[in-house]
Amino acid sequence: MKNFKKIAAILLVVLMTVALVACGGKTEKTEDATDAPAADGQKYVIASDNAFAPFEYLDTETNEYVGIDMDILAAIAEDQKFEYEIQNVGFDAALNQVQSSQADAVIAGMTITEERKLTFDFSDGYFDAGQILVVPADSEIQSLEDLRGTTVAAKISTQGAEYAQSVAEEYGFEVTTYEDSPTMYQAVIQGTNAACFEDDPVARYSIQSQGLELKVVGDVINAKPYGFAVKLGENAELIEMFNTGLANIKANGVYDEILAKYGY
Ligand code: GLN
Protein backbone atom coordinates (compact mmCIF):
# COMPACT_ATOMS: atom_id res chain seq x y z
CA MET A 1 0.00 0.00 0.00
CA LYS A 2 2.79 2.33 0.96
CA ASN A 3 4.58 1.52 -2.28
CA PHE A 4 1.45 2.09 -4.27
CA LYS A 5 1.07 5.55 -2.73
CA LYS A 6 4.69 6.32 -3.49
CA ILE A 7 4.32 5.25 -7.12
CA ALA A 8 1.11 7.22 -7.44
CA ALA A 9 2.84 10.29 -6.02
CA ILE A 10 5.77 9.93 -8.42
CA LEU A 11 3.38 9.43 -11.32
CA LEU A 12 1.49 12.56 -10.33
CA VAL A 13 4.69 14.61 -10.26
CA VAL A 14 5.72 13.24 -13.64
CA LEU A 15 2.30 14.01 -15.09
CA MET A 16 2.33 17.54 -13.69
CA THR A 17 5.79 18.15 -15.11
CA VAL A 18 4.69 16.91 -18.54
CA ALA A 19 1.60 19.12 -18.35
CA LEU A 20 3.67 22.13 -17.35
CA VAL A 21 6.20 21.61 -20.13
CA ALA A 22 3.41 21.14 -22.66
CA CYS A 23 1.70 24.30 -21.45
CA GLY A 24 4.94 26.21 -21.50
CA GLY A 25 5.59 25.08 -25.04
CA LYS A 26 2.16 26.14 -26.08
CA THR A 27 2.45 29.57 -24.53
CA GLU A 28 5.71 30.13 -26.29
CA LYS A 29 4.23 29.08 -29.61
CA THR A 30 1.35 31.51 -29.26
CA GLU A 31 3.82 34.27 -28.56
CA ASP A 32 5.79 33.34 -31.64
CA ALA A 33 2.74 33.41 -33.82
CA THR A 34 1.76 36.91 -32.70
CA ASP A 35 5.31 38.12 -32.48
CA ALA A 36 5.41 39.55 -35.96
CA PRO A 37 1.97 41.13 -36.32
CA ALA A 38 1.26 44.61 -35.07
CA ALA A 39 -0.47 43.49 -31.87
CA ASP A 40 2.61 43.81 -29.68
CA GLY A 41 4.03 46.70 -31.67
CA GLN A 42 7.27 44.95 -32.51
CA LYS A 43 7.81 43.83 -36.05
CA TYR A 44 5.30 44.12 -38.87
CA VAL A 45 5.15 41.44 -41.52
CA ILE A 46 4.82 43.03 -44.94
CA ALA A 47 4.02 40.92 -47.97
CA SER A 48 5.07 41.77 -51.50
CA ASP A 49 5.31 40.54 -55.04
CA ASN A 50 8.45 38.64 -56.04
CA ALA A 51 9.01 39.60 -59.67
CA PHE A 52 7.67 43.05 -60.46
CA ALA A 53 10.59 45.22 -61.51
CA PRO A 54 11.22 48.07 -60.91
CA PHE A 55 9.01 47.84 -57.79
CA GLU A 56 10.28 44.59 -56.27
CA TYR A 57 12.63 42.06 -57.79
CA LEU A 58 15.49 39.85 -56.78
CA ASP A 59 18.92 41.35 -57.25
CA THR A 60 20.78 38.22 -58.28
CA GLU A 61 24.13 39.67 -57.23
CA THR A 62 23.17 40.32 -53.62
CA ASN A 63 20.30 37.83 -53.47
CA GLU A 64 18.15 40.57 -51.92
CA TYR A 65 14.87 42.03 -53.07
CA VAL A 66 15.29 45.57 -54.34
CA GLY A 67 13.08 48.11 -56.11
CA ILE A 68 11.00 51.25 -55.65
CA ASP A 69 8.56 49.62 -53.20
CA MET A 70 11.38 48.05 -51.18
CA ASP A 71 13.26 51.37 -50.97
CA ILE A 72 10.19 53.48 -50.20
CA LEU A 73 9.17 51.08 -47.43
CA ALA A 74 12.68 51.07 -45.96
CA ALA A 75 12.87 54.87 -46.04
CA ILE A 76 9.42 55.25 -44.44
CA ALA A 77 10.17 52.66 -41.74
CA GLU A 78 13.37 54.49 -40.92
CA ASP A 79 11.57 57.82 -40.80
CA GLN A 80 8.72 56.46 -38.66
CA LYS A 81 10.91 54.10 -36.64
CA PHE A 82 9.04 50.87 -37.11
CA GLU A 83 10.49 47.43 -37.66
CA TYR A 84 9.30 45.09 -40.36
CA GLU A 85 10.07 41.89 -42.11
CA ILE A 86 9.36 41.64 -45.82
CA GLN A 87 8.02 38.49 -47.43
CA ASN A 88 8.23 38.42 -51.22
CA VAL A 89 5.62 35.76 -51.81
CA GLY A 90 4.04 36.89 -55.09
CA PHE A 91 1.10 39.23 -55.74
CA ASP A 92 -1.88 36.92 -55.26
CA ALA A 93 -0.25 35.29 -52.22
CA ALA A 94 0.55 38.70 -50.73
CA LEU A 95 -3.10 39.78 -50.95
CA ASN A 96 -4.21 36.47 -49.43
CA GLN A 97 -1.70 36.75 -46.59
CA VAL A 98 -3.09 40.13 -45.59
CA GLN A 99 -6.69 38.95 -45.82
CA SER A 100 -5.91 35.90 -43.67
CA SER A 101 -3.91 38.06 -41.19
CA GLN A 102 -0.67 36.16 -41.88
CA ALA A 103 0.81 39.50 -42.92
CA ASP A 104 0.07 42.98 -41.62
CA ALA A 105 0.31 44.84 -44.90
CA VAL A 106 1.12 44.59 -48.58
CA ILE A 107 3.30 46.76 -50.79
CA ALA A 108 3.37 45.32 -54.30
CA GLY A 109 2.65 47.94 -56.92
CA MET A 110 -0.93 47.44 -55.81
CA THR A 111 -3.47 49.65 -57.56
CA ILE A 112 -5.95 51.44 -55.31
CA THR A 113 -9.43 50.48 -56.57
CA GLU A 114 -12.95 50.94 -55.22
CA GLU A 115 -13.47 47.18 -55.27
CA ARG A 116 -10.35 46.51 -53.20
CA LYS A 117 -11.43 49.18 -50.72
CA LEU A 118 -14.17 46.76 -49.65
CA THR A 119 -11.50 44.48 -48.15
CA PHE A 120 -8.39 46.69 -47.76
CA ASP A 121 -7.53 50.07 -46.28
CA PHE A 122 -5.07 51.96 -48.45
CA SER A 123 -2.40 54.54 -47.78
CA ASP A 124 -2.13 57.66 -49.90
CA GLY A 125 -1.03 56.88 -53.45
CA TYR A 126 2.73 56.83 -54.02
CA PHE A 127 3.05 56.12 -57.78
CA ASP A 128 0.64 56.31 -60.72
CA ALA A 129 0.45 53.49 -63.22
CA GLY A 130 -2.00 51.82 -65.56
CA GLN A 131 -1.94 48.68 -67.67
CA ILE A 132 -0.80 48.19 -71.24
CA LEU A 133 -1.00 45.54 -73.93
CA VAL A 134 2.25 43.62 -74.42
CA VAL A 135 2.89 41.52 -77.54
CA PRO A 136 5.85 39.67 -79.11
CA ALA A 137 8.38 42.08 -80.61
CA ASP A 138 7.49 40.92 -84.13
CA SER A 139 3.73 40.80 -83.60
CA GLU A 140 1.31 42.68 -85.84
CA ILE A 141 -1.20 43.16 -83.05
CA GLN A 142 -1.72 46.87 -82.48
CA SER A 143 -4.91 47.13 -80.49
CA LEU A 144 -7.67 45.23 -78.74
CA GLU A 145 -9.43 44.74 -82.08
CA ASP A 146 -6.55 42.57 -83.26
CA LEU A 147 -6.98 40.14 -80.34
CA ARG A 148 -10.08 38.45 -81.78
CA GLY A 149 -9.75 34.67 -81.73
CA THR A 150 -6.59 34.69 -79.61
CA THR A 151 -5.80 33.72 -76.04
CA VAL A 152 -4.43 36.53 -73.91
CA ALA A 153 -2.32 36.13 -70.78
CA ALA A 154 -2.77 37.97 -67.49
CA LYS A 155 -1.46 37.64 -63.95
CA ILE A 156 -3.85 36.29 -61.37
CA SER A 157 -5.62 38.81 -59.10
CA THR A 158 -4.23 41.84 -60.93
CA GLN A 159 -5.89 44.81 -62.56
CA GLY A 160 -4.49 43.51 -65.85
CA ALA A 161 -6.44 40.27 -65.38
CA GLU A 162 -9.55 42.13 -64.35
CA TYR A 163 -9.36 44.37 -67.39
CA ALA A 164 -8.67 41.46 -69.75
CA GLN A 165 -11.70 39.60 -68.42
CA SER A 166 -13.89 42.69 -68.64
CA VAL A 167 -13.27 43.17 -72.37
CA ALA A 168 -12.70 39.55 -73.44
CA GLU A 169 -16.22 39.00 -74.69
CA GLU A 170 -16.46 42.29 -76.52
CA TYR A 171 -13.18 41.74 -78.36
CA GLY A 172 -13.58 37.97 -78.76
CA PHE A 173 -10.54 36.56 -76.97
CA GLU A 174 -9.94 34.07 -74.16
CA VAL A 175 -7.94 34.80 -71.02
CA THR A 176 -5.36 32.54 -69.34
CA THR A 177 -4.05 33.60 -65.94
CA TYR A 178 -0.54 33.02 -64.67
CA GLU A 179 0.92 33.12 -61.19
CA ASP A 180 3.66 35.67 -61.85
CA SER A 181 4.87 38.17 -64.42
CA PRO A 182 7.95 36.25 -65.72
CA THR A 183 5.85 33.15 -66.50
CA MET A 184 3.30 35.33 -68.23
CA TYR A 185 5.99 37.02 -70.38
CA GLN A 186 7.42 33.65 -71.38
CA ALA A 187 3.98 32.46 -72.46
CA VAL A 188 3.78 35.43 -74.83
CA ILE A 189 7.37 35.13 -76.06
CA GLN A 190 6.87 31.43 -76.78
CA GLY A 191 3.56 32.02 -78.51
CA THR A 192 1.32 30.17 -76.05
CA ASN A 193 -0.54 33.47 -75.76
CA ALA A 194 -0.83 36.26 -78.32
CA ALA A 195 -0.45 39.05 -75.78
CA CYS A 196 -0.64 39.93 -72.11
CA PHE A 197 -1.77 42.85 -69.99
CA GLU A 198 0.84 44.20 -67.60
CA ASP A 199 1.38 47.40 -65.64
CA ASP A 200 2.94 49.86 -68.05
CA PRO A 201 6.10 50.79 -66.08
CA VAL A 202 6.76 47.13 -65.25
CA ALA A 203 6.36 45.98 -68.85
CA ARG A 204 8.68 48.69 -70.15
CA TYR A 205 11.29 48.15 -67.43
CA SER A 206 11.28 44.37 -67.81
CA ILE A 207 11.52 44.47 -71.60
CA GLN A 208 14.43 46.88 -71.45
CA SER A 209 16.37 45.48 -68.53
CA GLN A 210 15.98 41.82 -69.48
CA GLY A 211 16.06 42.27 -73.24
CA LEU A 212 12.74 40.44 -73.59
CA GLU A 213 11.51 39.99 -77.15
CA LEU A 214 8.33 41.87 -76.43
CA LYS A 215 6.91 45.35 -77.07
CA VAL A 216 4.10 47.46 -75.65
CA VAL A 217 1.29 48.65 -77.92
CA GLY A 218 -1.58 51.10 -77.62
CA ASP A 219 -2.47 53.44 -74.80
CA VAL A 220 -2.14 53.07 -71.06
CA ILE A 221 -5.37 51.73 -69.58
CA ASN A 222 -6.93 52.85 -66.25
CA ALA A 223 -3.99 54.83 -64.83
CA LYS A 224 -4.43 54.92 -61.05
CA PRO A 225 -2.23 55.30 -57.95
CA TYR A 226 -0.46 52.44 -56.23
CA GLY A 227 -1.00 52.21 -52.49
CA PHE A 228 0.30 50.39 -49.44
CA ALA A 229 -2.56 48.35 -47.95
CA VAL A 230 -3.71 46.63 -44.77
CA LYS A 231 -6.73 44.43 -44.10
CA LEU A 232 -9.89 46.55 -43.79
CA GLY A 233 -10.18 47.97 -40.28
CA GLU A 234 -6.82 46.67 -39.07
CA ASN A 235 -3.36 48.13 -38.47
CA ALA A 236 -4.64 51.69 -38.83
CA GLU A 237 -1.48 52.98 -37.13
CA LEU A 238 0.61 51.41 -39.88
CA ILE A 239 -1.31 53.30 -42.58
CA GLU A 240 -0.91 56.48 -40.59
CA MET A 241 2.85 55.96 -40.24
CA PHE A 242 3.13 55.15 -43.94
CA ASN A 243 1.30 58.35 -44.90
CA THR A 244 3.33 60.55 -42.55
CA GLY A 245 6.56 58.89 -43.61
CA LEU A 246 5.66 59.23 -47.29
CA ALA A 247 4.99 62.95 -46.85
CA ASN A 248 8.32 63.30 -45.03
CA ILE A 249 10.39 61.48 -47.66
CA LYS A 250 8.67 63.51 -50.37
CA ALA A 251 9.57 66.70 -48.50
CA ASN A 252 13.19 65.77 -47.82
CA GLY A 253 14.00 64.55 -51.32
CA VAL A 254 14.46 60.85 -50.47
CA TYR A 255 11.39 59.86 -52.49
CA ASP A 256 12.77 61.59 -55.60
CA GLU A 257 16.18 59.99 -55.08
CA ILE A 258 14.58 56.54 -54.95
CA LEU A 259 12.63 57.11 -58.15
CA ALA A 260 15.70 58.51 -59.88
CA LYS A 261 17.64 55.38 -58.94
CA TYR A 262 15.20 53.36 -61.06
CA GLY A 263 15.11 55.80 -63.96
CA TYR A 264 12.16 58.04 -63.00
N1 GLN B 1 -1.00 47.11 -60.24
C1 GLN B 1 -1.56 45.84 -60.52
C2 GLN B 1 -2.64 45.51 -59.54
O1 GLN B 1 -2.73 46.09 -58.51
C3 GLN B 1 -0.52 44.72 -60.57
C4 GLN B 1 0.23 44.51 -59.29
C5 GLN B 1 1.24 43.39 -59.37
O2 GLN B 1 1.21 42.58 -60.27
N2 GLN B 1 2.13 43.32 -58.41
O3 GLN B 1 -3.43 44.65 -59.77
mmCIF file of C-alpha atoms and ligand atoms in Angstrom:
data_model
loop_
_atom_site.group_PDB
_atom_site.id
_atom_site.type_symbol
_atom_site.label_atom_id
_atom_site.label_comp_id
_atom_site.label_asym_id
_atom_site.label_seq_id
_atom_site.Cartn_x
_atom_site.Cartn_y
_atom_site.Cartn_z
ATOM 1 C CA MET A 1 0.000 0.000 0.000
ATOM 2 C CA LYS A 2 2.794 2.332 0.963
ATOM 3 C CA ASN A 3 4.585 1.516 -2.284
ATOM 4 C CA PHE A 4 1.446 2.092 -4.270
ATOM 5 C CA LYS A 5 1.075 5.552 -2.734
ATOM 6 C CA LYS A 6 4.694 6.316 -3.489
ATOM 7 C CA ILE A 7 4.323 5.248 -7.125
ATOM 8 C CA ALA A 8 1.114 7.219 -7.441
ATOM 9 C CA ALA A 9 2.839 10.291 -6.018
ATOM 10 C CA ILE A 10 5.766 9.929 -8.424
ATOM 11 C CA LEU A 11 3.380 9.433 -11.322
ATOM 12 C CA LEU A 12 1.493 12.559 -10.329
ATOM 13 C CA VAL A 13 4.693 14.607 -10.258
ATOM 14 C CA VAL A 14 5.717 13.237 -13.643
ATOM 15 C CA LEU A 15 2.297 14.009 -15.092
ATOM 16 C CA MET A 16 2.330 17.537 -13.695
ATOM 17 C CA THR A 17 5.788 18.154 -15.113
ATOM 18 C CA VAL A 18 4.686 16.906 -18.535
ATOM 19 C CA ALA A 19 1.605 19.119 -18.353
ATOM 20 C CA LEU A 20 3.672 22.127 -17.347
ATOM 21 C CA VAL A 21 6.199 21.607 -20.125
ATOM 22 C CA ALA A 22 3.412 21.139 -22.655
ATOM 23 C CA CYS A 23 1.704 24.303 -21.448
ATOM 24 C CA GLY A 24 4.944 26.207 -21.503
ATOM 25 C CA GLY A 25 5.588 25.080 -25.038
ATOM 26 C CA LYS A 26 2.163 26.137 -26.081
ATOM 27 C CA THR A 27 2.453 29.573 -24.532
ATOM 28 C CA GLU A 28 5.711 30.132 -26.292
ATOM 29 C CA LYS A 29 4.226 29.085 -29.614
ATOM 30 C CA THR A 30 1.346 31.512 -29.257
ATOM 31 C CA GLU A 31 3.824 34.268 -28.561
ATOM 32 C CA ASP A 32 5.793 33.342 -31.638
ATOM 33 C CA ALA A 33 2.739 33.415 -33.823
ATOM 34 C CA THR A 34 1.762 36.906 -32.697
ATOM 35 C CA ASP A 35 5.311 38.120 -32.480
ATOM 36 C CA ALA A 36 5.411 39.548 -35.961
ATOM 37 C CA PRO A 37 1.966 41.132 -36.318
ATOM 38 C CA ALA A 38 1.264 44.606 -35.068
ATOM 39 C CA ALA A 39 -0.470 43.488 -31.866
ATOM 40 C CA ASP A 40 2.610 43.808 -29.683
ATOM 41 C CA GLY A 41 4.029 46.701 -31.668
ATOM 42 C CA GLN A 42 7.270 44.949 -32.510
ATOM 43 C CA LYS A 43 7.808 43.829 -36.045
ATOM 44 C CA TYR A 44 5.304 44.119 -38.872
ATOM 45 C CA VAL A 45 5.153 41.445 -41.516
ATOM 46 C CA ILE A 46 4.815 43.034 -44.937
ATOM 47 C CA ALA A 47 4.023 40.921 -47.973
ATOM 48 C CA SER A 48 5.067 41.767 -51.502
ATOM 49 C CA ASP A 49 5.314 40.537 -55.042
ATOM 50 C CA ASN A 50 8.451 38.638 -56.043
ATOM 51 C CA ALA A 51 9.008 39.599 -59.674
ATOM 52 C CA PHE A 52 7.673 43.047 -60.463
ATOM 53 C CA ALA A 53 10.594 45.220 -61.514
ATOM 54 C CA PRO A 54 11.224 48.068 -60.907
ATOM 55 C CA PHE A 55 9.010 47.837 -57.790
ATOM 56 C CA GLU A 56 10.278 44.593 -56.268
ATOM 57 C CA TYR A 57 12.629 42.056 -57.793
ATOM 58 C CA LEU A 58 15.487 39.845 -56.784
ATOM 59 C CA ASP A 59 18.925 41.353 -57.245
ATOM 60 C CA THR A 60 20.776 38.215 -58.284
ATOM 61 C CA GLU A 61 24.126 39.670 -57.230
ATOM 62 C CA THR A 62 23.172 40.322 -53.616
ATOM 63 C CA ASN A 63 20.297 37.825 -53.467
ATOM 64 C CA GLU A 64 18.149 40.571 -51.918
ATOM 65 C CA TYR A 65 14.869 42.032 -53.069
ATOM 66 C CA VAL A 66 15.292 45.570 -54.344
ATOM 67 C CA GLY A 67 13.082 48.109 -56.112
ATOM 68 C CA ILE A 68 11.002 51.247 -55.651
ATOM 69 C CA ASP A 69 8.560 49.615 -53.199
ATOM 70 C CA MET A 70 11.380 48.049 -51.182
ATOM 71 C CA ASP A 71 13.256 51.366 -50.974
ATOM 72 C CA ILE A 72 10.189 53.478 -50.197
ATOM 73 C CA LEU A 73 9.165 51.078 -47.429
ATOM 74 C CA ALA A 74 12.680 51.068 -45.960
ATOM 75 C CA ALA A 75 12.865 54.873 -46.036
ATOM 76 C CA ILE A 76 9.424 55.250 -44.442
ATOM 77 C CA ALA A 77 10.168 52.663 -41.741
ATOM 78 C CA GLU A 78 13.375 54.491 -40.919
ATOM 79 C CA ASP A 79 11.572 57.817 -40.802
ATOM 80 C CA GLN A 80 8.724 56.456 -38.660
ATOM 81 C CA LYS A 81 10.906 54.105 -36.637
ATOM 82 C CA PHE A 82 9.040 50.873 -37.107
ATOM 83 C CA GLU A 83 10.488 47.428 -37.657
ATOM 84 C CA TYR A 84 9.302 45.094 -40.359
ATOM 85 C CA GLU A 85 10.067 41.894 -42.111
ATOM 86 C CA ILE A 86 9.360 41.643 -45.820
ATOM 87 C CA GLN A 87 8.025 38.485 -47.435
ATOM 88 C CA ASN A 88 8.233 38.416 -51.216
ATOM 89 C CA VAL A 89 5.618 35.760 -51.815
ATOM 90 C CA GLY A 90 4.043 36.894 -55.094
ATOM 91 C CA PHE A 91 1.103 39.228 -55.745
ATOM 92 C CA ASP A 92 -1.882 36.917 -55.257
ATOM 93 C CA ALA A 93 -0.248 35.288 -52.223
ATOM 94 C CA ALA A 94 0.549 38.696 -50.725
ATOM 95 C CA LEU A 95 -3.099 39.780 -50.953
ATOM 96 C CA ASN A 96 -4.210 36.472 -49.431
ATOM 97 C CA GLN A 97 -1.704 36.748 -46.593
ATOM 98 C CA VAL A 98 -3.092 40.131 -45.593
ATOM 99 C CA GLN A 99 -6.694 38.947 -45.820
ATOM 100 C CA SER A 100 -5.907 35.898 -43.672
ATOM 101 C CA SER A 101 -3.910 38.058 -41.190
ATOM 102 C CA GLN A 102 -0.673 36.164 -41.879
ATOM 103 C CA ALA A 103 0.811 39.497 -42.925
ATOM 104 C CA ASP A 104 0.067 42.981 -41.619
ATOM 105 C CA ALA A 105 0.315 44.836 -44.897
ATOM 106 C CA VAL A 106 1.121 44.591 -48.578
ATOM 107 C CA ILE A 107 3.300 46.759 -50.794
ATOM 108 C CA ALA A 108 3.372 45.324 -54.300
ATOM 109 C CA GLY A 109 2.649 47.943 -56.921
ATOM 110 C CA MET A 110 -0.932 47.442 -55.811
ATOM 111 C CA THR A 111 -3.466 49.651 -57.561
ATOM 112 C CA ILE A 112 -5.954 51.437 -55.315
ATOM 113 C CA THR A 113 -9.429 50.485 -56.565
ATOM 114 C CA GLU A 114 -12.946 50.935 -55.225
ATOM 115 C CA GLU A 115 -13.470 47.179 -55.271
ATOM 116 C CA ARG A 116 -10.353 46.513 -53.197
ATOM 117 C CA LYS A 117 -11.426 49.181 -50.719
ATOM 118 C CA LEU A 118 -14.171 46.759 -49.647
ATOM 119 C CA THR A 119 -11.497 44.481 -48.149
ATOM 120 C CA PHE A 120 -8.388 46.691 -47.758
ATOM 121 C CA ASP A 121 -7.532 50.073 -46.278
ATOM 122 C CA PHE A 122 -5.069 51.959 -48.450
ATOM 123 C CA SER A 123 -2.403 54.543 -47.785
ATOM 124 C CA ASP A 124 -2.133 57.656 -49.904
ATOM 125 C CA GLY A 125 -1.028 56.878 -53.446
ATOM 126 C CA TYR A 126 2.726 56.829 -54.018
ATOM 127 C CA PHE A 127 3.048 56.123 -57.777
ATOM 128 C CA ASP A 128 0.640 56.314 -60.720
ATOM 129 C CA ALA A 129 0.451 53.487 -63.222
ATOM 130 C CA GLY A 130 -2.000 51.822 -65.564
ATOM 131 C CA GLN A 131 -1.945 48.677 -67.668
ATOM 132 C CA ILE A 132 -0.800 48.192 -71.239
ATOM 133 C CA LEU A 133 -1.002 45.536 -73.927
ATOM 134 C CA VAL A 134 2.252 43.616 -74.416
ATOM 135 C CA VAL A 135 2.891 41.520 -77.538
ATOM 136 C CA PRO A 136 5.850 39.672 -79.108
ATOM 137 C CA ALA A 137 8.384 42.075 -80.606
ATOM 138 C CA ASP A 138 7.486 40.916 -84.133
ATOM 139 C CA SER A 139 3.726 40.799 -83.601
ATOM 140 C CA GLU A 140 1.308 42.677 -85.842
ATOM 141 C CA ILE A 141 -1.197 43.162 -83.053
ATOM 142 C CA GLN A 142 -1.723 46.872 -82.475
ATOM 143 C CA SER A 143 -4.908 47.127 -80.491
ATOM 144 C CA LEU A 144 -7.669 45.231 -78.742
ATOM 145 C CA GLU A 145 -9.429 44.736 -82.081
ATOM 146 C CA ASP A 146 -6.548 42.566 -83.259
ATOM 147 C CA LEU A 147 -6.983 40.144 -80.343
ATOM 148 C CA ARG A 148 -10.081 38.451 -81.785
ATOM 149 C CA GLY A 149 -9.748 34.671 -81.734
ATOM 150 C CA THR A 150 -6.588 34.694 -79.608
ATOM 151 C CA THR A 151 -5.803 33.722 -76.041
ATOM 152 C CA VAL A 152 -4.430 36.533 -73.910
ATOM 153 C CA ALA A 153 -2.321 36.131 -70.776
ATOM 154 C CA ALA A 154 -2.769 37.967 -67.486
ATOM 155 C CA LYS A 155 -1.455 37.640 -63.951
ATOM 156 C CA ILE A 156 -3.847 36.287 -61.367
ATOM 157 C CA SER A 157 -5.623 38.815 -59.101
ATOM 158 C CA THR A 158 -4.233 41.840 -60.928
ATOM 159 C CA GLN A 159 -5.890 44.809 -62.560
ATOM 160 C CA GLY A 160 -4.490 43.508 -65.847
ATOM 161 C CA ALA A 161 -6.442 40.266 -65.384
ATOM 162 C CA GLU A 162 -9.554 42.131 -64.346
ATOM 163 C CA TYR A 163 -9.360 44.373 -67.395
ATOM 164 C CA ALA A 164 -8.668 41.457 -69.749
ATOM 165 C CA GLN A 165 -11.697 39.599 -68.420
ATOM 166 C CA SER A 166 -13.890 42.690 -68.639
ATOM 167 C CA VAL A 167 -13.268 43.171 -72.372
ATOM 168 C CA ALA A 168 -12.698 39.546 -73.439
ATOM 169 C CA GLU A 169 -16.218 38.998 -74.691
ATOM 170 C CA GLU A 170 -16.455 42.290 -76.516
ATOM 171 C CA TYR A 171 -13.176 41.740 -78.363
ATOM 172 C CA GLY A 172 -13.582 37.971 -78.762
ATOM 173 C CA PHE A 173 -10.544 36.562 -76.970
ATOM 174 C CA GLU A 174 -9.943 34.075 -74.164
ATOM 175 C CA VAL A 175 -7.942 34.799 -71.016
ATOM 176 C CA THR A 176 -5.363 32.542 -69.341
ATOM 177 C CA THR A 177 -4.055 33.600 -65.943
ATOM 178 C CA TYR A 178 -0.538 33.016 -64.668
ATOM 179 C CA GLU A 179 0.920 33.125 -61.193
ATOM 180 C CA ASP A 180 3.655 35.673 -61.846
ATOM 181 C CA SER A 181 4.868 38.171 -64.418
ATOM 182 C CA PRO A 182 7.948 36.247 -65.725
ATOM 183 C CA THR A 183 5.853 33.145 -66.495
ATOM 184 C CA MET A 184 3.302 35.335 -68.232
ATOM 185 C CA TYR A 185 5.986 37.021 -70.379
ATOM 186 C CA GLN A 186 7.424 33.653 -71.379
ATOM 187 C CA ALA A 187 3.980 32.463 -72.456
ATOM 188 C CA VAL A 188 3.776 35.434 -74.833
ATOM 189 C CA ILE A 189 7.374 35.126 -76.064
ATOM 190 C CA GLN A 190 6.873 31.433 -76.780
ATOM 191 C CA GLY A 191 3.556 32.016 -78.514
ATOM 192 C CA THR A 192 1.316 30.173 -76.054
ATOM 193 C CA ASN A 193 -0.540 33.470 -75.758
ATOM 194 C CA ALA A 194 -0.833 36.262 -78.323
ATOM 195 C CA ALA A 195 -0.449 39.054 -75.782
ATOM 196 C CA CYS A 196 -0.640 39.928 -72.112
ATOM 197 C CA PHE A 197 -1.771 42.854 -69.986
ATOM 198 C CA GLU A 198 0.835 44.198 -67.600
ATOM 199 C CA ASP A 199 1.383 47.396 -65.636
ATOM 200 C CA ASP A 200 2.941 49.863 -68.052
ATOM 201 C CA PRO A 201 6.105 50.790 -66.077
ATOM 202 C CA VAL A 202 6.760 47.130 -65.253
ATOM 203 C CA ALA A 203 6.363 45.979 -68.849
ATOM 204 C CA ARG A 204 8.678 48.692 -70.145
ATOM 205 C CA TYR A 205 11.290 48.149 -67.433
ATOM 206 C CA SER A 206 11.284 44.367 -67.809
ATOM 207 C CA ILE A 207 11.516 44.469 -71.600
ATOM 208 C CA GLN A 208 14.426 46.883 -71.452
ATOM 209 C CA SER A 209 16.369 45.476 -68.529
ATOM 210 C CA GLN A 210 15.978 41.823 -69.477
ATOM 211 C CA GLY A 211 16.059 42.271 -73.237
ATOM 212 C CA LEU A 212 12.739 40.442 -73.594
ATOM 213 C CA GLU A 213 11.508 39.989 -77.151
ATOM 214 C CA LEU A 214 8.327 41.868 -76.430
ATOM 215 C CA LYS A 215 6.906 45.348 -77.074
ATOM 216 C CA VAL A 216 4.100 47.462 -75.648
ATOM 217 C CA VAL A 217 1.294 48.647 -77.923
ATOM 218 C CA GLY A 218 -1.582 51.099 -77.618
ATOM 219 C CA ASP A 219 -2.467 53.443 -74.804
ATOM 220 C CA VAL A 220 -2.139 53.065 -71.064
ATOM 221 C CA ILE A 221 -5.374 51.728 -69.575
ATOM 222 C CA ASN A 222 -6.927 52.846 -66.251
ATOM 223 C CA ALA A 223 -3.992 54.829 -64.827
ATOM 224 C CA LYS A 224 -4.432 54.921 -61.054
ATOM 225 C CA PRO A 225 -2.225 55.303 -57.950
ATOM 226 C CA TYR A 226 -0.460 52.442 -56.232
ATOM 227 C CA GLY A 227 -1.000 52.208 -52.486
ATOM 228 C CA PHE A 228 0.299 50.390 -49.435
ATOM 229 C CA ALA A 229 -2.561 48.349 -47.952
ATOM 230 C CA VAL A 230 -3.708 46.625 -44.773
ATOM 231 C CA LYS A 231 -6.725 44.430 -44.097
ATOM 232 C CA LEU A 232 -9.889 46.547 -43.792
ATOM 233 C CA GLY A 233 -10.184 47.970 -40.284
ATOM 234 C CA GLU A 234 -6.821 46.666 -39.067
ATOM 235 C CA ASN A 235 -3.360 48.132 -38.474
ATOM 236 C CA ALA A 236 -4.644 51.692 -38.830
ATOM 237 C CA GLU A 237 -1.479 52.982 -37.130
ATOM 238 C CA LEU A 238 0.610 51.409 -39.882
ATOM 239 C CA ILE A 239 -1.308 53.298 -42.582
ATOM 240 C CA GLU A 240 -0.909 56.478 -40.587
ATOM 241 C CA MET A 241 2.848 55.956 -40.238
ATOM 242 C CA PHE A 242 3.133 55.148 -43.939
ATOM 243 C CA ASN A 243 1.299 58.349 -44.905
ATOM 244 C CA THR A 244 3.327 60.546 -42.553
ATOM 245 C CA GLY A 245 6.562 58.887 -43.607
ATOM 246 C CA LEU A 246 5.655 59.230 -47.286
ATOM 247 C CA ALA A 247 4.990 62.955 -46.852
ATOM 248 C CA ASN A 248 8.319 63.295 -45.031
ATOM 249 C CA ILE A 249 10.385 61.476 -47.663
ATOM 250 C CA LYS A 250 8.669 63.509 -50.372
ATOM 251 C CA ALA A 251 9.570 66.698 -48.496
ATOM 252 C CA ASN A 252 13.192 65.766 -47.822
ATOM 253 C CA GLY A 253 13.999 64.549 -51.318
ATOM 254 C CA VAL A 254 14.463 60.854 -50.466
ATOM 255 C CA TYR A 255 11.391 59.858 -52.486
ATOM 256 C CA ASP A 256 12.768 61.594 -55.600
ATOM 257 C CA GLU A 257 16.176 59.987 -55.079
ATOM 258 C CA ILE A 258 14.579 56.541 -54.947
ATOM 259 C CA LEU A 259 12.625 57.106 -58.152
ATOM 260 C CA ALA A 260 15.703 58.509 -59.880
ATOM 261 C CA LYS A 261 17.644 55.380 -58.942
ATOM 262 C CA TYR A 262 15.200 53.361 -61.059
ATOM 263 C CA GLY A 263 15.105 55.804 -63.956
ATOM 264 C CA TYR A 264 12.161 58.044 -63.004
HETATM 265 N N1 GLN B 1 -1.003 47.109 -60.239
HETATM 266 C C1 GLN B 1 -1.559 45.842 -60.518
HETATM 267 C C2 GLN B 1 -2.643 45.515 -59.539
HETATM 268 O O1 GLN B 1 -2.734 46.088 -58.512
HETATM 269 C C3 GLN B 1 -0.523 44.720 -60.571
HETATM 270 C C4 GLN B 1 0.231 44.511 -59.286
HETATM 271 C C5 GLN B 1 1.236 43.391 -59.365
HETATM 272 O O2 GLN B 1 1.210 42.576 -60.267
HETATM 273 N N2 GLN B 1 2.125 43.323 -58.406
HETATM 274 O O3 GLN B 1 -3.426 44.650 -59.770
#
